[in-house]
Amino acid sequence: MTSILVKLINASLDSATFPSSMKHAIVTPLVKKPGMDLSSLSSYQPISNLPFLSKVLERVVAHHITTYLTSNHLLPTHQSAYRRHHSTDTTLLSICNDAFLAADRGMVTLVVLLDLSAAFDTVEHTTLLDILRTRFGITGSALNLPYLTY
């Protein structure tokens, strides 16, 4: 069974194609935050349950991209999201450390916190693909993976 999965995943990655039947998801509306108006569509976010094979491919692609970005030192030093051994705790420790160092030098610290939880939903895909190509050197079929064809 494993060898069949490996062959299927490798074939998908090599050709940047994926069976259309594996692209269908069961979408469930989920209330964004408790207490929101349940009669308003803007109170909901879609949650997509993808087929198992789609999730496996997604994890393989994420692993390859993360490995490439990490081994080529392309991630910002202070980026905590989507990185092993980094978390919100890492970010919080970094901010506190910077504030303490500034206080020791007699400086004032101002912290601005932004909720960027839905920021990725607003990224234009053509812009993202252009950044992946020009800034990170991702080209060819790897660049086409976000749009896996039928």
Tab-separated table of N, CA and C in Angstrom:
chain	number	residue	atom	x	y	z
A	1	MET	N	0.818	-1.198	0.000
A	1	MET	CA	0.000	0.000	0.000
A	1	MET	C	0.864	1.266	0.000
A	2	THR	N	1.935	1.249	0.802
A	2	THR	CA	2.806	2.414	0.887
A	2	THR	C	3.461	2.715	-0.453
A	3	SER	N	3.921	1.673	-1.157
A	3	SER	CA	4.591	1.907	-2.429
A	3	SER	C	3.643	2.510	-3.461
A	4	ILE	N	2.367	2.157	-3.401
A	4	ILE	CA	1.380	2.754	-4.313
A	4	ILE	C	1.224	4.240	-4.006
A	5	LEU	N	1.144	4.581	-2.730
A	5	LEU	CA	1.037	5.990	-2.327
A	5	LEU	C	2.270	6.773	-2.760
A	6	VAL	N	3.442	6.196	-2.558
A	6	VAL	CA	4.691	6.866	-2.936
A	6	VAL	C	4.714	7.107	-4.442
A	7	LYS	N	4.332	6.110	-5.231
A	7	LYS	CA	4.309	6.259	-6.687
A	7	LYS	C	3.316	7.330	-7.116
A	8	LEU	N	2.147	7.338	-6.497
A	8	LEU	CA	1.123	8.328	-6.842
A	8	LEU	C	1.584	9.739	-6.502
A	9	ILE	N	2.154	9.915	-5.317
A	9	ILE	CA	2.635	11.230	-4.882
A	9	ILE	C	3.775	11.689	-5.793
A	10	ASN	N	4.732	10.807	-6.069
A	10	ASN	CA	5.857	11.167	-6.939
A	10	ASN	C	5.390	11.525	-8.343
A	11	ALA	N	4.431	10.763	-8.865
A	11	ALA	CA	3.895	11.066	-10.204
A	11	ALA	C	3.217	12.430	-10.211
A	12	SER	N	2.488	12.742	-9.161
A	12	SER	CA	1.824	14.047	-9.065
A	12	SER	C	2.840	15.174	-8.997
A	13	LEU	N	3.893	14.980	-8.219
A	13	LEU	CA	4.918	16.014	-8.083
A	13	LEU	C	5.704	16.187	-9.379
A	14	ASP	N	6.049	15.081	-10.043
A	14	ASP	CA	6.816	15.155	-11.284
A	14	ASP	C	6.052	15.868	-12.388
A	15	SER	N	4.756	15.619	-12.466
A	15	SER	CA	3.957	16.173	-13.563
A	15	SER	C	3.151	17.406	-13.160
A	16	ALA	N	3.159	17.735	-11.884
A	16	ALA	CA	2.345	18.844	-11.348
A	16	ALA	C	0.874	18.651	-11.705
A	17	THR	N	0.445	17.405	-11.644
A	17	THR	CA	-0.966	17.093	-11.884
A	17	THR	C	-1.494	16.279	-10.715
A	18	PHE	N	-2.794	16.293	-10.582
A	18	PHE	CA	-3.443	15.555	-9.508
A	18	PHE	C	-4.849	15.213	-9.963
A	19	PRO	N	-5.320	13.992	-9.719
A	19	PRO	CA	-6.653	13.608	-10.184
A	19	PRO	C	-7.729	14.557	-9.663
A	20	SER	N	-8.632	14.949	-10.545
A	20	SER	CA	-9.685	15.894	-10.148
A	20	SER	C	-10.559	15.332	-9.036
A	21	SER	N	-10.700	14.022	-8.974
A	21	SER	CA	-11.520	13.426	-7.922
A	21	SER	C	-10.927	13.670	-6.535
A	22	MET	N	-9.637	13.914	-6.472
A	22	MET	CA	-8.984	14.166	-5.187
A	22	MET	C	-9.021	15.640	-4.798
A	23	LYS	N	-9.587	16.473	-5.653
A	23	LYS	CA	-9.657	17.905	-5.373
A	23	LYS	C	-10.989	18.311	-4.761
A	24	HIS	N	-11.887	17.383	-4.623
A	24	HIS	CA	-13.199	17.696	-4.064
A	24	HIS	C	-13.135	17.640	-2.547
A	25	ALA	N	-13.766	18.605	-1.926
A	25	ALA	CA	-13.759	18.675	-0.471
A	25	ALA	C	-15.182	18.789	0.043
A	26	ILE	N	-15.366	18.346	1.264
A	26	ILE	CA	-16.629	18.573	1.958
A	26	ILE	C	-16.425	19.857	2.763
A	27	VAL	N	-17.202	20.876	2.428
A	27	VAL	CA	-17.041	22.186	3.059
A	27	VAL	C	-18.114	22.365	4.125
A	28	THR	N	-17.657	22.683	5.328
A	28	THR	CA	-18.555	22.890	6.461
A	28	THR	C	-18.381	24.317	6.959
A	29	PRO	N	-19.482	25.072	7.091
A	29	PRO	CA	-19.356	26.428	7.649
A	29	PRO	C	-19.150	26.354	9.163
A	30	LEU	N	-18.195	27.112	9.660
A	30	LEU	CA	-17.894	27.142	11.088
A	30	LEU	C	-17.908	28.593	11.556
A	31	VAL	N	-18.562	28.853	12.671
A	31	VAL	CA	-18.641	30.212	13.214
A	31	VAL	C	-17.227	30.665	13.581
A	32	LYS	N	-16.840	31.868	13.132
A	32	LYS	CA	-15.491	32.382	13.355
A	32	LYS	C	-15.185	32.559	14.833
A	33	LYS	N	-16.105	33.217	15.553
A	33	LYS	CA	-15.897	33.479	16.969
A	33	LYS	C	-17.225	33.320	17.693
A	34	PRO	N	-17.196	32.787	18.916
A	34	PRO	CA	-18.440	32.663	19.681
A	34	PRO	C	-19.107	34.026	19.873
A	35	GLY	N	-20.428	34.026	19.793
A	35	GLY	CA	-21.175	35.256	20.003
A	35	GLY	C	-21.441	36.041	18.738
A	36	MET	N	-20.906	35.595	17.598
A	36	MET	CA	-21.159	36.312	16.344
A	36	MET	C	-22.582	36.041	15.874
A	37	ASP	N	-23.095	36.940	15.064
A	37	ASP	CA	-24.450	36.843	14.533
A	37	ASP	C	-24.566	35.627	13.620
A	38	LEU	N	-25.310	34.606	14.066
A	38	LEU	CA	-25.427	33.360	13.319
A	38	LEU	C	-26.233	33.507	12.033
A	39	SER	N	-26.971	34.603	11.900
A	39	SER	CA	-27.762	34.802	10.681
A	39	SER	C	-26.965	35.510	9.580
A	40	SER	N	-25.754	35.964	9.897
A	40	SER	CA	-24.914	36.662	8.926
A	40	SER	C	-23.871	35.705	8.338
A	41	LEU	N	-23.814	35.652	7.016
A	41	LEU	CA	-22.839	34.773	6.361
A	41	LEU	C	-21.399	35.161	6.682
A	42	SER	N	-21.156	36.448	6.943
A	42	SER	CA	-19.790	36.892	7.240
A	42	SER	C	-19.296	36.393	8.602
A	43	SER	N	-20.176	35.793	9.398
A	43	SER	CA	-19.790	35.249	10.693
A	43	SER	C	-19.174	33.858	10.570
A	44	TYR	N	-19.195	33.309	9.367
A	44	TYR	CA	-18.729	31.939	9.164
A	44	TYR	C	-17.468	31.890	8.312
A	45	GLN	N	-16.673	30.864	8.564
A	45	GLN	CA	-15.525	30.583	7.714
A	45	GLN	C	-15.686	29.156	7.193
A	46	PRO	N	-15.312	28.928	5.937
A	46	PRO	CA	-15.455	27.581	5.391
A	46	PRO	C	-14.310	26.671	5.851
A	47	ILE	N	-14.644	25.500	6.292
A	47	ILE	CA	-13.655	24.493	6.663
A	47	ILE	C	-13.766	23.377	5.640
A	48	SER	N	-12.676	23.097	4.936
A	48	SER	CA	-12.683	22.086	3.886
A	48	SER	C	-12.056	20.790	4.381
A	49	ASN	N	-12.799	19.724	4.299
A	49	ASN	CA	-12.278	18.393	4.614
A	49	ASN	C	-11.903	17.726	3.302
A	50	LEU	N	-10.605	17.595	3.081
A	50	LEU	CA	-10.081	17.043	1.835
A	50	LEU	C	-9.890	15.532	1.957
A	51	PRO	N	-9.866	14.836	0.822
A	51	PRO	CA	-9.571	13.401	0.842
A	51	PRO	C	-8.180	13.142	1.421
A	52	PHE	N	-7.995	11.957	1.964
A	52	PHE	CA	-6.746	11.557	2.606
A	52	PHE	C	-5.540	11.787	1.698
A	53	LEU	N	-5.640	11.373	0.433
A	53	LEU	CA	-4.518	11.499	-0.493
A	53	LEU	C	-4.137	12.966	-0.716
A	54	SER	N	-5.127	13.842	-0.740
A	54	SER	CA	-4.849	15.278	-0.882
A	54	SER	C	-4.050	15.795	0.306
A	55	LYS	N	-4.417	15.350	1.504
A	55	LYS	CA	-3.706	15.786	2.701
A	55	LYS	C	-2.272	15.247	2.722
A	56	VAL	N	-2.086	14.013	2.259
A	56	VAL	CA	-0.737	13.441	2.196
A	56	VAL	C	0.124	14.262	1.239
A	57	LEU	N	-0.415	14.551	0.050
A	57	LEU	CA	0.327	15.351	-0.925
A	57	LEU	C	0.652	16.732	-0.355
A	58	GLU	N	-0.311	17.339	0.319
A	58	GLU	CA	-0.098	18.659	0.922
A	58	GLU	C	1.056	18.622	1.916
A	59	ARG	N	1.113	17.590	2.739
A	59	ARG	CA	2.193	17.477	3.724
A	59	ARG	C	3.551	17.240	3.062
A	60	VAL	N	3.567	16.437	2.011
A	60	VAL	CA	4.820	16.182	1.301
A	60	VAL	C	5.343	17.474	0.681
A	61	VAL	N	4.456	18.218	0.030
A	61	VAL	CA	4.845	19.491	-0.594
A	61	VAL	C	5.329	20.474	0.479
A	62	ALA	N	4.597	20.576	1.582
A	62	ALA	CA	4.996	21.483	2.671
A	62	ALA	C	6.371	21.103	3.210
A	63	HIS	N	6.613	19.808	3.361
A	63	HIS	CA	7.918	19.349	3.860
A	63	HIS	C	9.038	19.731	2.884
A	64	HIS	N	8.812	19.498	1.593
A	64	HIS	CA	9.839	19.820	0.589
A	64	HIS	C	10.129	21.321	0.539
A	65	ILE	N	9.082	22.126	0.560
A	65	ILE	CA	9.273	23.580	0.496
A	65	ILE	C	9.962	24.091	1.753
A	66	THR	N	9.534	23.605	2.914
A	66	THR	CA	10.149	24.031	4.175
A	66	THR	C	11.626	23.624	4.217
A	67	THR	N	11.921	22.417	3.795
A	67	THR	CA	13.313	21.956	3.759
A	67	THR	C	14.146	22.835	2.840
A	68	TYR	N	13.617	23.133	1.653
A	68	TYR	CA	14.323	23.989	0.685
A	68	TYR	C	14.568	25.379	1.276
A	69	LEU	N	13.531	25.992	1.844
A	69	LEU	CA	13.666	27.346	2.392
A	69	LEU	C	14.631	27.378	3.574
A	70	THR	N	14.569	26.358	4.423
A	70	THR	CA	15.444	26.313	5.599
A	70	THR	C	16.888	26.063	5.203
A	71	SER	N	17.118	25.075	4.331
A	71	SER	CA	18.497	24.734	3.962
A	71	SER	C	19.169	25.840	3.163
A	72	ASN	N	18.388	26.686	2.503
A	72	ASN	CA	18.958	27.801	1.742
A	72	ASN	C	18.870	29.126	2.496
A	73	HIS	N	18.502	29.065	3.770
A	73	HIS	CA	18.434	30.239	4.642
A	73	HIS	C	17.577	31.357	4.034
A	74	LEU	N	16.409	30.978	3.509
A	74	LEU	CA	15.537	31.955	2.852
A	74	LEU	C	14.416	32.465	3.756
A	75	LEU	N	14.262	31.881	4.937
A	75	LEU	CA	13.223	32.338	5.859
A	75	LEU	C	13.763	33.466	6.731
A	76	PRO	N	12.941	34.462	7.012
A	76	PRO	CA	13.383	35.527	7.920
A	76	PRO	C	13.758	34.950	9.287
A	77	THR	N	14.768	35.502	9.903
A	77	THR	CA	15.276	35.003	11.180
A	77	THR	C	14.192	34.911	12.244
A	78	HIS	N	13.324	35.891	12.306
A	78	HIS	CA	12.334	35.940	13.379
A	78	HIS	C	10.976	35.366	12.990
A	79	GLN	N	10.891	34.705	11.872
A	79	GLN	CA	9.616	34.094	11.499
A	79	GLN	C	9.392	32.861	12.348
A	80	SER	N	8.246	32.801	13.008
A	80	SER	CA	7.945	31.660	13.857
A	80	SER	C	6.928	30.724	13.228
A	81	ALA	N	6.076	31.234	12.370
A	81	ALA	CA	5.029	30.401	11.787
A	81	ALA	C	5.613	29.364	10.840
A	82	TYR	N	5.071	28.175	10.892
A	82	TYR	CA	5.413	27.078	9.981
A	82	TYR	C	6.873	26.660	10.070
A	83	ARG	N	7.456	26.803	11.248
A	83	ARG	CA	8.847	26.403	11.439
A	83	ARG	C	8.957	25.494	12.644
A	84	ARG	N	9.752	24.445	12.494
A	84	ARG	CA	9.992	23.520	13.592
A	84	ARG	C	10.741	24.256	14.711
A	85	HIS	N	10.353	23.984	15.926
A	85	HIS	CA	10.950	24.565	17.132
A	85	HIS	C	10.693	26.070	17.251
A	86	HIS	N	9.693	26.582	16.555
A	86	HIS	CA	9.292	27.978	16.674
A	86	HIS	C	7.792	27.989	16.937
A	87	SER	N	7.348	28.920	17.753
A	87	SER	CA	5.928	28.984	18.075
A	87	SER	C	5.588	30.395	18.549
A	88	THR	N	4.366	30.554	18.995
A	88	THR	CA	3.992	31.848	19.568
A	88	THR	C	4.803	32.112	20.829
A	89	ASP	N	5.203	31.050	21.533
A	89	ASP	CA	6.063	31.226	22.716
A	89	ASP	C	7.419	31.805	22.310
A	90	THR	N	7.967	31.328	21.195
A	90	THR	CA	9.243	31.844	20.702
A	90	THR	C	9.128	33.325	20.380
A	91	THR	N	8.038	33.691	19.730
A	91	THR	CA	7.812	35.092	19.378
A	91	THR	C	7.674	35.942	20.636
A	92	LEU	N	6.894	35.465	21.591
A	92	LEU	CA	6.688	36.203	22.833
A	92	LEU	C	8.000	36.394	23.592
A	93	LEU	N	8.823	35.348	23.650
A	93	LEU	CA	10.133	35.467	24.311
A	93	LEU	C	11.022	36.479	23.605
A	94	SER	N	10.985	36.489	22.287
A	94	SER	CA	11.790	37.440	21.520
A	94	SER	C	11.344	38.874	21.789
A	95	ILE	N	10.037	39.101	21.805
A	95	ILE	CA	9.508	40.446	22.068
A	95	ILE	C	9.880	40.893	23.478
A	96	CYS	N	9.722	40.005	24.457
A	96	CYS	CA	10.071	40.358	25.845
A	96	CYS	C	11.557	40.653	25.978
A	97	ASN	N	12.374	39.841	25.339
A	97	ASN	CA	13.821	40.065	25.382
A	97	ASN	C	14.176	41.422	24.795
A	98	ASP	N	13.597	41.733	23.636
A	98	ASP	CA	13.864	43.037	23.008
A	98	ASP	C	13.413	44.186	23.909
A	99	ALA	N	12.259	44.023	24.576
A	99	ALA	CA	11.749	45.073	25.471
A	99	ALA	C	12.665	45.252	26.677
A	100	PHE	N	13.154	44.141	27.246
A	100	PHE	CA	14.058	44.230	28.394
A	100	PHE	C	15.394	44.879	28.004
A	101	LEU	N	15.915	44.525	26.839
A	101	LEU	CA	17.169	45.130	26.372
A	101	LEU	C	16.987	46.634	26.153
A	102	ALA	N	15.848	47.013	25.583
A	102	ALA	CA	15.569	48.434	25.367
A	102	ALA	C	15.434	49.157	26.703
A	103	ALA	N	14.756	48.545	27.669
A	103	ALA	CA	14.583	49.162	28.994
A	103	ALA	C	15.937	49.350	29.679
A	104	ASP	N	16.819	48.369	29.531
A	104	ASP	CA	18.159	48.488	30.126
A	104	ASP	C	18.932	49.663	29.545
A	105	ARG	N	18.627	50.044	28.306
A	105	ARG	CA	19.293	51.188	27.664
A	105	ARG	C	18.516	52.479	27.867
A	106	GLY	N	17.454	52.426	28.680
A	106	GLY	CA	16.655	53.612	28.968
A	106	GLY	C	15.694	53.986	27.852
A	107	MET	N	15.420	53.067	26.972
A	107	MET	CA	14.517	53.334	25.853
A	107	MET	C	13.092	52.919	26.205
A	108	VAL	N	12.142	53.500	25.517
A	108	VAL	CA	10.728	53.164	25.697
A	108	VAL	C	10.357	52.140	24.626
A	109	THR	N	9.547	51.165	24.992
A	109	THR	CA	9.108	50.133	24.046
A	109	THR	C	7.618	50.270	23.793
A	110	LEU	N	7.264	50.232	22.539
A	110	LEU	CA	5.867	50.253	22.131
A	110	LEU	C	5.610	48.977	21.339
A	111	VAL	N	4.584	48.241	21.731
A	111	VAL	CA	4.255	46.988	21.044
A	111	VAL	C	2.901	47.158	20.377
A	112	VAL	N	2.847	46.871	19.089
A	112	VAL	CA	1.598	46.894	18.333
A	112	VAL	C	1.280	45.460	17.949
A	113	LEU	N	0.111	44.988	18.352
A	113	LEU	CA	-0.290	43.624	18.049
A	113	LEU	C	-1.393	43.640	17.001
A	114	LEU	N	-1.216	42.849	15.968
A	114	LEU	CA	-2.187	42.764	14.889
A	114	LEU	C	-2.693	41.339	14.765
A	115	ASP	N	-3.973	41.185	14.487
A	115	ASP	CA	-4.538	39.862	14.241
A	115	ASP	C	-4.462	39.601	12.742
A	116	LEU	N	-3.511	38.793	12.343
A	116	LEU	CA	-3.313	38.500	10.926
A	116	LEU	C	-3.816	37.102	10.570
A	117	SER	N	-4.736	36.575	11.382
A	117	SER	CA	-5.186	35.196	11.187
A	117	SER	C	-5.814	34.962	9.823
A	118	ALA	N	-6.424	35.965	9.231
A	118	ALA	CA	-7.055	35.778	7.920
A	118	ALA	C	-6.259	36.464	6.808
A	119	ALA	N	-5.047	36.908	7.101
A	119	ALA	CA	-4.270	37.663	6.119
A	119	ALA	C	-3.972	36.852	4.870
A	120	PHE	N	-3.693	35.557	5.033
A	120	PHE	CA	-3.337	34.752	3.870
A	120	PHE	C	-4.498	34.644	2.890
A	121	ASP	N	-5.727	34.744	3.391
A	121	ASP	CA	-6.903	34.671	2.522
A	121	ASP	C	-6.968	35.841	1.550
A	122	THR	N	-6.249	36.923	1.840
A	122	THR	CA	-6.318	38.113	0.998
A	122	THR	C	-5.145	38.228	0.026
A	123	VAL	N	-4.208	37.280	0.079
A	123	VAL	CA	-3.045	37.329	-0.807
A	123	VAL	C	-3.477	36.970	-2.224
A	124	GLU	N	-3.104	37.809	-3.175
A	124	GLU	CA	-3.405	37.520	-4.569
A	124	GLU	C	-2.419	36.449	-5.050
A	125	HIS	N	-2.960	35.366	-5.623
A	125	HIS	CA	-2.120	34.224	-5.981
A	125	HIS	C	-1.049	34.550	-7.019
A	126	THR	N	-1.345	35.432	-7.952
A	126	THR	CA	-0.324	35.780	-8.953
A	126	THR	C	0.859	36.486	-8.291
A	127	THR	N	0.580	37.322	-7.296
A	127	THR	CA	1.640	38.004	-6.550
A	127	THR	C	2.462	36.989	-5.760
A	128	LEU	N	1.782	36.057	-5.113
A	128	LEU	CA	2.472	35.028	-4.340
A	128	LEU	C	3.374	34.184	-5.240
A	129	LEU	N	2.856	33.776	-6.388
A	129	LEU	CA	3.657	32.978	-7.319
A	129	LEU	C	4.868	33.755	-7.827
A	130	ASP	N	4.687	35.050	-8.064
A	130	ASP	CA	5.799	35.889	-8.515
A	130	ASP	C	6.876	35.973	-7.436
A	131	ILE	N	6.485	36.101	-6.187
A	131	ILE	CA	7.451	36.155	-5.075
A	131	ILE	C	8.173	34.821	-4.938
A	132	LEU	N	7.425	33.718	-5.054
A	132	LEU	CA	8.060	32.399	-4.968
A	132	LEU	C	9.103	32.225	-6.066
A	133	ARG	N	8.815	32.758	-7.251
A	133	ARG	CA	9.738	32.626	-8.386
A	133	ARG	C	10.947	33.539	-8.230
A	134	THR	N	10.708	34.823	-7.981
A	134	THR	CA	11.805	35.794	-7.995
A	134	THR	C	12.619	35.813	-6.706
A	135	ARG	N	11.967	35.735	-5.566
A	135	ARG	CA	12.686	35.854	-4.294
A	135	ARG	C	13.214	34.525	-3.770
A	136	PHE	N	12.477	33.437	-4.075
A	136	PHE	CA	12.858	32.154	-3.503
A	136	PHE	C	13.359	31.146	-4.528
A	137	GLY	N	13.325	31.499	-5.814
A	137	GLY	CA	13.883	30.629	-6.843
A	137	GLY	C	13.091	29.371	-7.130
A	138	ILE	N	11.824	29.351	-6.792
A	138	ILE	CA	10.984	28.179	-7.067
A	138	ILE	C	10.434	28.328	-8.479
A	139	THR	N	10.732	27.345	-9.331
A	139	THR	CA	10.344	27.423	-10.744
A	139	THR	C	9.798	26.082	-11.220
A	140	GLY	N	9.442	26.035	-12.497
A	140	GLY	CA	9.017	24.789	-13.138
A	140	GLY	C	7.761	24.209	-12.532
A	141	SER	N	7.719	22.873	-12.482
A	141	SER	CA	6.514	22.205	-11.980
A	141	SER	C	6.276	22.532	-10.505
A	142	ALA	N	7.339	22.811	-9.751
A	142	ALA	CA	7.159	23.173	-8.341
A	142	ALA	C	6.353	24.454	-8.206
A	143	LEU	N	6.522	25.369	-9.129
A	143	LEU	CA	5.770	26.624	-9.098
A	143	LEU	C	4.318	26.389	-9.484
A	144	ASN	N	4.058	25.359	-10.268
A	144	ASN	CA	2.691	25.055	-10.691
A	144	ASN	C	1.924	24.252	-9.648
A	145	LEU	N	2.585	23.762	-8.615
A	145	LEU	CA	1.915	22.927	-7.630
A	145	LEU	C	0.702	23.568	-6.975
A	146	PRO	N	0.723	24.873	-6.678
A	146	PRO	CA	-0.490	25.441	-6.068
A	146	PRO	C	-1.709	25.297	-6.968
A	147	TYR	N	-1.486	25.145	-8.253
A	147	TYR	CA	-2.588	25.046	-9.208
A	147	TYR	C	-2.644	23.657	-9.822
A	148	LEU	N	-2.286	22.630	-9.068
A	148	LEU	CA	-2.244	21.288	-9.627
A	148	LEU	C	-3.352	21.067	-10.643
A	149	THR	N	-2.951	20.753	-11.866
A	149	THR	CA	-3.924	20.623	-12.951
A	149	THR	C	-4.584	19.254	-12.938
A	150	TYR	N	-5.673	19.153	-13.689
A	150	TYR	CA	-6.444	17.898	-13.705
A	150	TYR	C	-5.795	16.857	-14.571
